[in-house]
């Protein structure tokens, strides 16, 4: 149940306040004309507070959040960043935009990065690791962080799908050195387009804040157009309208996750006893956000057969299997950097991921649902698997 289902009066009221306070739509500047209205700052402070993090920086998208986080760790051409084989293309795109090369790690039955394969993919070229909490299930952060710490590698959590989830009691996005979030229309809470980065370290935060704003230090001693700077940068600044929507959406986050967890419970109950069907594993001591219910079908059936059978009953799937080409590294021959490193048959480097993903089906957890959903899901899966 992504936040788009709940956009309403609360978001509208926050936006109206921006207009009533002078209508300044950018986060910086014209301070004497905005009656103290700074919605992006308000969103950042509330987000950091909700996640019990030290520092938060809002940006224009989840992809931008990854790009800005990578700017903090000084990558050079030839450097490699490890990412899981199952993620959205944005994770690899950000690495390439940062001037480094992505290298993928196999997933396991959590459908997230396999800590053992992570260890085996590390060599002297590897300079950072991005872990992804795919479709709301936390990755095995304890084992992954241990591998990173043992090799002195910074860990970035791509928390685009993990907003509000926890691992061993800690909010996702706060375990690694930095955590990035997406508020695009498909994610748990949305600002249309938007993103956030969480930081433990003040220096990391200050570097990212300057870099996302052309290097501006926002030195209080001088006007903005005489501002001081130490680094180059880019423009990934969030607008006040996005910030306003974010403030209202964030207030709904806990109840969204509660409702998703309840619906997930019913859906997974309806599925778990079907012969030949296995639910995706969830790491111990973790709280998923439950954006989807993912299950594996036996080899004798296939994920696409299952999807057809669900579609016949008016039930759609989410990413798996229909959007796999956007989410599996093995199919990204359209990206020159990956094609050059892996050769023409990229997926042959990922036998475990290929097998797991070919058997995976994801049902979206939506607030709006038909009265016969559980019955229809069961009969569709039964039809496809027997
Ligand atoms: C959605 C997503 C992103 C990118 O977020 P945008 O806000 O759409 O740019 C990055 N990583 C993952 C895993 C995602 O699902």
Short mmCIF file of C-alpha atoms and ligand atoms in Angstrom, two decimals:
data_model
loop_
_atom_site.label_atom_id
_atom_site.label_comp_id
_atom_site.label_asym_id
_atom_site.label_seq_id
_atom_site.Cartn_x
_atom_site.Cartn_y
_atom_site.Cartn_z
CA UNK A 1 0.00 0.00 0.00
CA UNK A 2 2.16 2.86 -1.15
CA UNK A 3 1.55 6.37 0.14
CA UNK A 4 -0.05 7.46 -3.16
CA UNK A 5 -3.24 5.76 -2.02
CA UNK A 6 -3.41 8.13 0.94
CA UNK A 7 -2.64 11.53 -0.65
CA UNK A 8 -5.33 13.86 0.61
CA UNK A 9 -6.29 16.86 2.72
CA UNK A 10 -3.25 16.63 5.00
CA UNK A 11 -0.81 17.02 2.09
CA UNK A 12 -2.95 19.80 0.60
CA UNK A 13 -2.92 21.71 3.90
CA UNK A 14 0.88 21.59 4.08
CA UNK A 15 1.19 22.87 0.50
CA UNK A 16 -1.31 25.67 1.18
CA UNK A 17 0.85 26.79 4.07
CA UNK A 18 3.77 27.30 1.65
CA UNK A 19 1.59 29.58 -0.49
CA UNK A 20 0.08 31.43 2.48
CA UNK A 21 3.59 32.09 3.86
CA UNK A 22 4.81 33.97 0.79
CA UNK A 23 4.94 31.25 -1.85
CA UNK A 24 8.72 30.77 -1.83
CA UNK A 25 9.10 27.39 -3.52
CA UNK A 26 12.86 26.84 -3.11
CA UNK A 27 14.47 25.59 0.09
CA UNK A 28 17.16 28.29 0.13
CA UNK A 29 16.88 32.05 -0.19
CA UNK A 30 14.44 34.96 0.25
CA UNK A 31 14.35 34.33 4.00
CA UNK A 32 12.68 37.68 4.69
CA UNK A 33 9.70 36.79 2.49
CA UNK A 34 8.68 33.38 3.81
CA UNK A 35 7.36 34.00 7.34
CA UNK A 36 9.59 31.27 8.74
CA UNK A 37 8.19 28.60 6.39
CA UNK A 38 10.91 26.05 5.54
CA UNK A 39 9.15 22.80 4.59
CA UNK A 40 12.21 20.90 3.32
CA UNK A 41 14.01 21.63 6.60
CA UNK A 42 10.93 20.58 8.54
CA UNK A 43 10.74 17.32 6.55
CA UNK A 44 14.45 16.59 7.15
CA UNK A 45 14.19 17.21 10.89
CA UNK A 46 11.06 15.07 11.25
CA UNK A 47 12.59 12.28 9.13
CA UNK A 48 15.83 12.21 11.16
CA UNK A 49 13.76 12.18 14.34
CA UNK A 50 11.50 9.34 13.14
CA UNK A 51 14.52 7.25 12.10
CA UNK A 52 16.58 8.17 15.21
CA UNK A 53 19.36 9.36 12.92
CA UNK A 54 21.76 12.24 13.47
CA UNK A 55 21.44 14.00 10.10
CA UNK A 56 19.04 13.95 7.13
CA UNK A 57 19.38 15.61 3.72
CA UNK A 58 16.45 15.79 1.30
CA UNK A 59 17.18 15.50 -2.44
CA UNK A 60 15.25 15.27 -5.71
CA UNK A 61 14.97 11.47 -6.01
CA UNK A 62 16.16 8.14 -4.65
CA UNK A 63 18.62 7.92 -7.53
CA UNK A 64 19.98 11.37 -6.64
CA UNK A 65 20.25 10.24 -3.00
CA UNK A 66 22.54 7.37 -4.07
CA UNK A 67 24.58 9.69 -6.32
CA UNK A 68 25.06 12.26 -3.55
CA UNK A 69 25.99 9.56 -0.99
CA UNK A 70 28.62 8.23 -3.43
CA UNK A 71 30.04 11.76 -3.83
CA UNK A 72 30.96 11.63 -0.14
CA UNK A 73 33.33 8.66 -0.54
CA UNK A 74 35.60 9.92 -3.37
CA UNK A 75 35.43 7.22 -6.04
CA UNK A 76 37.94 7.15 -8.90
CA UNK A 77 37.79 5.57 -12.37
CA UNK A 78 38.53 1.85 -11.99
CA UNK A 79 36.98 1.66 -8.52
CA UNK A 80 34.25 -0.93 -8.06
CA UNK A 81 31.10 -0.69 -5.92
CA UNK A 82 29.34 -3.94 -4.99
CA UNK A 83 25.55 -4.04 -5.30
CA UNK A 84 23.05 -6.93 -5.12
CA UNK A 85 22.03 -8.63 -8.40
CA UNK A 86 18.36 -7.92 -7.61
CA UNK A 87 17.66 -4.18 -7.34
CA UNK A 88 16.31 -1.36 -9.51
CA UNK A 89 18.66 -0.13 -12.29
CA UNK A 90 19.07 3.13 -10.36
CA UNK A 91 21.53 1.50 -7.95
CA UNK A 92 23.90 0.64 -10.83
CA UNK A 93 23.26 3.94 -12.64
CA UNK A 94 24.33 5.95 -9.59
CA UNK A 95 27.61 4.02 -9.35
CA UNK A 96 28.35 4.64 -13.03
CA UNK A 97 27.45 8.34 -12.72
CA UNK A 98 29.87 8.55 -9.78
CA UNK A 99 32.65 7.40 -12.14
CA UNK A 100 33.02 3.85 -10.77
CA UNK A 101 31.85 0.41 -11.98
CA UNK A 102 29.07 -1.67 -10.45
CA UNK A 103 29.77 -5.34 -9.71
CA UNK A 104 26.89 -7.54 -8.56
CA UNK A 105 26.63 -9.99 -5.68
CA UNK A 106 24.26 -13.00 -5.73
CA UNK A 107 21.08 -12.95 -3.65
CA UNK A 108 19.82 -15.73 -1.38
CA UNK A 109 16.28 -16.78 -0.36
CA UNK A 110 15.75 -13.41 1.33
CA UNK A 111 16.06 -12.05 -2.26
CA UNK A 112 18.67 -9.66 -0.84
CA UNK A 113 22.47 -9.67 -0.96
CA UNK A 114 24.06 -12.98 0.07
CA UNK A 115 26.73 -12.19 2.73
CA UNK A 116 28.88 -15.20 1.72
CA UNK A 117 28.92 -14.22 -1.94
CA UNK A 118 29.67 -10.63 -0.87
CA UNK A 119 32.86 -11.83 0.83
CA UNK A 120 33.91 -13.73 -2.31
CA UNK A 121 33.42 -10.72 -4.61
CA UNK A 122 35.75 -8.39 -2.70
CA UNK A 123 39.14 -7.56 -4.17
CA UNK A 124 41.43 -4.51 -4.10
CA UNK A 125 39.30 -2.63 -6.68
CA UNK A 126 36.23 -2.68 -4.42
CA UNK A 127 35.79 0.63 -2.58
CA UNK A 128 32.20 0.47 -1.23
CA UNK A 129 29.14 -1.74 -0.84
CA UNK A 130 25.51 -0.78 -1.46
CA UNK A 131 23.02 -3.13 0.17
CA UNK A 132 19.33 -3.00 -0.86
CA UNK A 133 16.30 -3.96 1.25
CA UNK A 134 14.37 -5.15 -1.76
CA UNK A 135 10.59 -4.77 -1.67
CA UNK A 136 10.53 -4.11 2.05
CA UNK A 137 12.41 -7.09 3.51
CA UNK A 138 15.56 -6.13 5.44
CA UNK A 139 18.85 -7.53 4.17
CA UNK A 140 20.98 -9.56 6.60
CA UNK A 141 22.64 -6.41 7.85
CA UNK A 142 24.59 -7.98 10.74
CA UNK A 143 26.52 -10.37 8.49
CA UNK A 144 26.88 -7.83 5.68
CA UNK A 145 28.13 -5.07 7.97
CA UNK A 146 30.63 -7.48 9.52
CA UNK A 147 32.10 -8.31 6.09
CA UNK A 148 32.29 -4.58 5.24
CA UNK A 149 33.91 -3.71 8.57
CA UNK A 150 36.47 -6.53 8.23
CA UNK A 151 37.51 -5.14 4.84
CA UNK A 152 37.27 -1.46 5.83
CA UNK A 153 34.56 -0.82 3.21
CA UNK A 154 31.88 1.86 3.63
CA UNK A 155 28.34 0.43 3.59
CA UNK A 156 25.49 2.41 2.01
CA UNK A 157 21.92 1.17 2.51
CA UNK A 158 19.67 1.73 -0.50
CA UNK A 159 16.52 1.93 1.61
CA UNK A 160 14.20 2.91 -1.28
CA UNK A 161 11.94 -0.03 -0.33
CA UNK A 162 12.73 -0.16 3.38
CA UNK A 163 11.37 3.14 4.73
CA UNK A 164 10.17 2.43 8.30
CA UNK A 165 11.42 -1.17 8.53
CA UNK A 166 13.87 -2.29 11.22
CA UNK A 167 16.73 -4.75 11.73
CA UNK A 168 17.51 -5.82 15.31
CA UNK A 169 15.51 -2.83 16.50
CA UNK A 170 17.39 -0.27 14.39
CA UNK A 171 15.64 1.63 11.58
CA UNK A 172 16.76 0.58 8.10
CA UNK A 173 18.99 3.23 6.60
CA UNK A 174 20.75 3.96 9.90
CA UNK A 175 22.95 0.85 10.22
CA UNK A 176 25.37 1.65 7.38
CA UNK A 177 27.51 4.77 7.05
CA UNK A 178 24.70 6.35 4.99
CA UNK A 179 21.15 5.31 4.09
CA UNK A 180 19.26 6.51 1.02
CA UNK A 181 15.47 6.69 0.50
CA UNK A 182 13.12 7.22 -2.45
CA UNK A 183 9.75 8.96 -2.39
CA UNK A 184 8.77 8.16 -5.97
CA UNK A 185 5.17 7.21 -6.67
CA UNK A 186 5.68 3.45 -6.08
CA UNK A 187 7.34 3.74 -2.69
CA UNK A 188 5.95 3.44 0.86
CA UNK A 189 5.60 7.21 1.25
CA UNK A 190 5.73 9.55 -1.73
CA UNK A 191 6.37 13.18 -2.67
CA UNK A 192 5.83 12.47 -6.40
CA UNK A 193 9.58 12.49 -6.90
CA UNK A 194 12.02 12.87 -4.03
CA UNK A 195 14.65 11.26 -1.86
CA UNK A 196 16.47 11.48 1.48
CA UNK A 197 19.88 10.52 2.84
CA UNK A 198 20.61 9.69 6.49
CA UNK A 199 24.10 10.07 7.96
CA UNK A 200 25.76 9.05 11.23
CA UNK A 201 28.71 11.34 10.69
CA UNK A 202 28.58 15.14 10.64
CA UNK A 203 31.43 15.53 8.12
CA UNK A 204 29.69 13.15 5.68
CA UNK A 205 26.50 15.17 6.07
CA UNK A 206 28.22 18.51 5.48
CA UNK A 207 30.03 17.23 2.37
CA UNK A 208 26.80 15.82 0.93
CA UNK A 209 24.83 18.95 1.76
CA UNK A 210 27.36 21.13 -0.06
CA UNK A 211 27.75 18.74 -3.02
CA UNK A 212 23.98 18.51 -3.65
CA UNK A 213 23.95 22.34 -3.87
CA UNK A 214 26.87 23.21 -6.23
CA UNK A 215 29.31 23.16 -3.30
CA UNK A 216 27.48 25.88 -1.30
CA UNK A 217 28.54 25.86 2.35
CA UNK A 218 25.67 28.16 3.33
CA UNK A 219 28.15 30.19 5.32
CA UNK A 220 26.09 32.32 7.74
CA UNK A 221 28.70 35.10 7.64
CA UNK A 222 28.01 36.02 4.00
CA UNK A 223 24.98 36.35 1.69
CA UNK A 224 24.24 33.20 -0.35
CA UNK A 225 25.65 34.67 -3.60
CA UNK A 226 28.96 35.40 -1.92
CA UNK A 227 28.99 31.96 -0.32
CA UNK A 228 32.20 30.02 0.37
CA UNK A 229 32.93 26.58 -1.13
CA UNK A 230 35.50 23.80 -0.89
CA UNK A 231 34.22 21.26 -3.41
CA UNK A 232 32.50 21.02 -6.75
CA UNK A 233 28.95 19.73 -6.79
CA UNK A 234 25.66 19.52 -8.63
CA UNK A 235 22.03 20.49 -8.13
CA UNK A 236 19.84 17.90 -6.42
CA UNK A 237 17.87 20.32 -4.18
CA UNK A 238 14.36 19.32 -3.12
CA UNK A 239 11.61 21.92 -3.61
CA UNK A 240 9.36 23.27 -0.86
CA UNK A 241 6.31 21.66 -2.50
CA UNK A 242 7.90 18.22 -2.24
CA UNK A 243 9.01 18.97 1.31
CA UNK A 244 5.46 19.99 2.28
CA UNK A 245 3.99 16.74 0.94
CA UNK A 246 6.75 14.80 2.68
CA UNK A 247 5.90 16.32 6.06
CA UNK A 248 2.32 15.08 5.76
CA UNK A 249 3.22 11.67 4.30
CA UNK A 250 5.79 10.98 7.03
CA UNK A 251 3.08 11.39 9.68
CA UNK A 252 1.24 8.50 7.98
CA UNK A 253 4.26 6.18 7.78
CA UNK A 254 3.69 4.19 10.97
CA UNK A 255 0.03 3.56 10.22
CA UNK A 256 0.87 2.62 6.61
CA UNK A 257 3.28 -0.04 7.88
CA UNK A 258 0.75 -1.31 10.45
CA UNK A 259 -1.89 -1.68 7.76
CA UNK A 260 0.53 -3.29 5.32
CA UNK A 261 1.62 -5.77 7.99
CA UNK A 262 -2.00 -6.72 8.65
CA UNK A 263 -2.78 -7.23 4.95
CA UNK A 264 0.51 -9.11 4.46
CA UNK A 265 -0.50 -11.45 7.31
CA UNK A 266 -3.78 -12.34 5.62
CA UNK A 267 -2.30 -12.75 2.14
CA UNK A 268 0.63 -14.86 3.29
CA UNK A 269 -1.74 -17.01 5.37
CA UNK A 270 -3.83 -17.65 2.27
CA UNK A 271 -0.74 -18.72 0.30
CA UNK A 272 1.54 -20.55 2.70
CA UNK A 273 -0.25 -23.90 2.72
CA UNK A 274 -0.49 -24.30 -1.04
CA UNK A 275 1.68 -27.31 -1.97
CA UNK A 276 4.83 -26.36 -3.87
CA UNK A 277 4.71 -22.75 -2.74
CA UNK A 278 7.34 -21.29 -0.40
CA UNK A 279 7.39 -17.76 1.02
CA UNK A 280 10.46 -15.56 0.70
CA UNK A 281 12.64 -15.82 3.86
CA UNK A 282 12.69 -12.94 6.28
CA UNK A 283 15.78 -12.49 8.51
CA UNK A 284 15.29 -13.09 12.24
CA UNK A 285 14.77 -10.00 14.41
CA UNK A 286 13.74 -7.86 11.48
CA UNK A 287 10.54 -5.93 10.78
CA UNK A 288 9.77 -5.67 7.05
CA UNK A 289 7.65 -2.86 5.64
CA UNK A 290 5.59 -5.46 3.76
CA UNK A 291 5.14 -3.62 0.45
CA UNK A 292 4.65 -7.01 -1.23
CA UNK A 293 4.15 -10.69 -0.56
CA UNK A 294 6.77 -12.69 -2.47
CA UNK A 295 6.65 -16.44 -2.92
CA UNK A 296 8.60 -19.06 -4.88
CA UNK A 297 6.84 -21.58 -7.09
CA UNK A 298 8.29 -25.04 -7.88
CA UNK A 299 10.34 -25.49 -11.00
CA UNK A 300 7.56 -27.47 -12.67
CA UNK A 301 5.49 -24.27 -12.78
CA UNK A 302 6.83 -20.82 -13.55
CA UNK A 303 6.41 -17.33 -12.26
CA UNK A 304 4.92 -16.12 -15.55
CA UNK A 305 2.30 -18.89 -15.56
CA UNK A 306 1.32 -17.77 -12.08
CA UNK A 307 1.07 -14.15 -13.19
CA UNK A 308 -1.22 -15.08 -16.10
CA UNK A 309 -3.47 -17.03 -13.79
CA UNK A 310 -3.62 -14.09 -11.33
CA UNK A 311 -4.28 -11.56 -14.12
CA UNK A 312 -7.25 -13.63 -15.33
CA UNK A 313 -8.81 -12.89 -11.93
CA UNK A 314 -7.96 -9.20 -12.09
CA UNK A 315 -4.98 -9.43 -9.72
CA UNK A 316 -1.70 -7.89 -10.82
CA UNK A 317 1.82 -8.68 -9.66
CA UNK A 318 4.52 -6.17 -8.64
CA UNK A 319 7.96 -6.28 -10.37
CA UNK A 320 8.21 -10.10 -10.20
CA UNK A 321 7.98 -11.48 -12.77
CA UNK A 322 6.86 -8.83 -15.29
CA UNK A 323 9.42 -6.06 -14.61
CA UNK A 324 12.40 -8.31 -14.02
CA UNK A 325 14.43 -6.74 -16.84
CA UNK A 326 14.51 -3.46 -14.85
CA UNK A 327 15.51 -5.22 -11.64
CA UNK A 328 18.00 -8.01 -12.44
CA UNK A 329 21.65 -7.11 -13.12
CA UNK A 330 21.97 -10.20 -15.35
CA UNK A 331 19.71 -8.47 -17.93
CA UNK A 332 21.44 -5.08 -18.08
CA UNK A 333 23.41 -5.48 -21.30
CA UNK A 334 21.96 -2.09 -22.33
CA UNK A 335 24.45 -0.47 -19.92
CA UNK A 336 27.80 -0.19 -21.69
CA UNK A 337 29.82 -0.35 -18.49
CA UNK A 338 28.23 -3.65 -17.43
CA UNK A 339 28.39 -5.10 -20.97
CA UNK A 340 32.11 -4.33 -21.12
CA UNK A 341 32.91 -5.91 -17.75
CA UNK A 342 30.76 -9.03 -18.09
CA UNK A 343 30.60 -9.84 -21.81
CA UNK A 344 27.46 -10.72 -23.76
CA UNK A 345 25.90 -13.26 -21.35
CA UNK A 346 25.79 -11.37 -18.06
CA UNK A 347 23.22 -13.62 -16.39
CA UNK A 348 25.52 -16.67 -16.61
CA UNK A 349 27.59 -15.00 -13.87
CA UNK A 350 24.56 -15.22 -11.55
CA UNK A 351 23.19 -18.79 -11.58
CA UNK A 352 21.68 -18.61 -8.08
CA UNK A 353 19.91 -15.29 -8.67
CA UNK A 354 18.69 -16.40 -12.10
CA UNK A 355 17.08 -19.52 -10.62
CA UNK A 356 15.53 -17.78 -7.60
CA UNK A 357 14.11 -14.91 -9.64
CA UNK A 358 12.66 -17.18 -12.33
CA UNK A 359 10.57 -18.82 -9.59
CA UNK A 360 9.51 -15.62 -7.77
CA UNK A 361 6.11 -13.96 -7.82
CA UNK A 362 5.37 -10.71 -5.95
CA UNK A 363 1.87 -9.64 -4.99
CA UNK A 364 1.50 -5.94 -4.15
CA UNK A 365 0.09 -5.11 -0.73
CA UNK A 366 -2.58 -2.51 -1.48
CA UNK A 367 -5.08 -0.72 0.75
CA UNK A 368 -7.85 -1.03 -1.83
CA UNK A 369 -8.70 -4.65 -2.32
CA UNK A 370 -11.60 -6.70 -3.57
CA UNK A 371 -13.76 -8.70 -1.15
CA UNK A 372 -12.73 -11.94 -2.81
CA UNK A 373 -8.98 -11.20 -3.00
CA UNK A 374 -7.76 -13.98 -0.70
CA UNK A 375 -9.93 -16.63 -2.34
CA UNK A 376 -8.93 -15.47 -5.85
CA UNK A 377 -5.22 -15.43 -5.02
CA UNK A 378 -5.43 -18.98 -3.69
CA UNK A 379 -7.30 -20.37 -6.65
CA UNK A 380 -5.05 -18.60 -9.15
CA UNK A 381 -1.91 -20.02 -7.58
CA UNK A 382 -3.43 -23.48 -7.25
CA UNK A 383 -4.36 -23.42 -10.91
CA UNK A 384 -0.84 -22.40 -11.96
CA UNK A 385 1.01 -24.86 -9.76
CA UNK A 386 -0.97 -28.09 -10.09
C1 LIG B 1 12.92 3.34 -6.58
C2 LIG B 1 14.32 2.90 -6.36
C3 LIG B 1 15.42 3.73 -6.50
C4 LIG B 1 15.34 5.09 -7.16
O1 LIG B 1 14.45 5.95 -6.66
P1 LIG B 1 13.82 7.14 -7.56
O2 LIG B 1 13.26 8.01 -6.49
O3 LIG B 1 12.78 6.54 -8.43
O4 LIG B 1 14.94 7.78 -8.29
C5 LIG B 1 16.67 3.28 -6.14
N1 LIG B 1 16.85 2.03 -5.68
C6 LIG B 1 15.82 1.16 -5.55
C7 LIG B 1 16.08 -0.20 -5.03
C8 LIG B 1 14.53 1.56 -5.92
O5 LIG B 1 13.53 0.68 -5.84
#
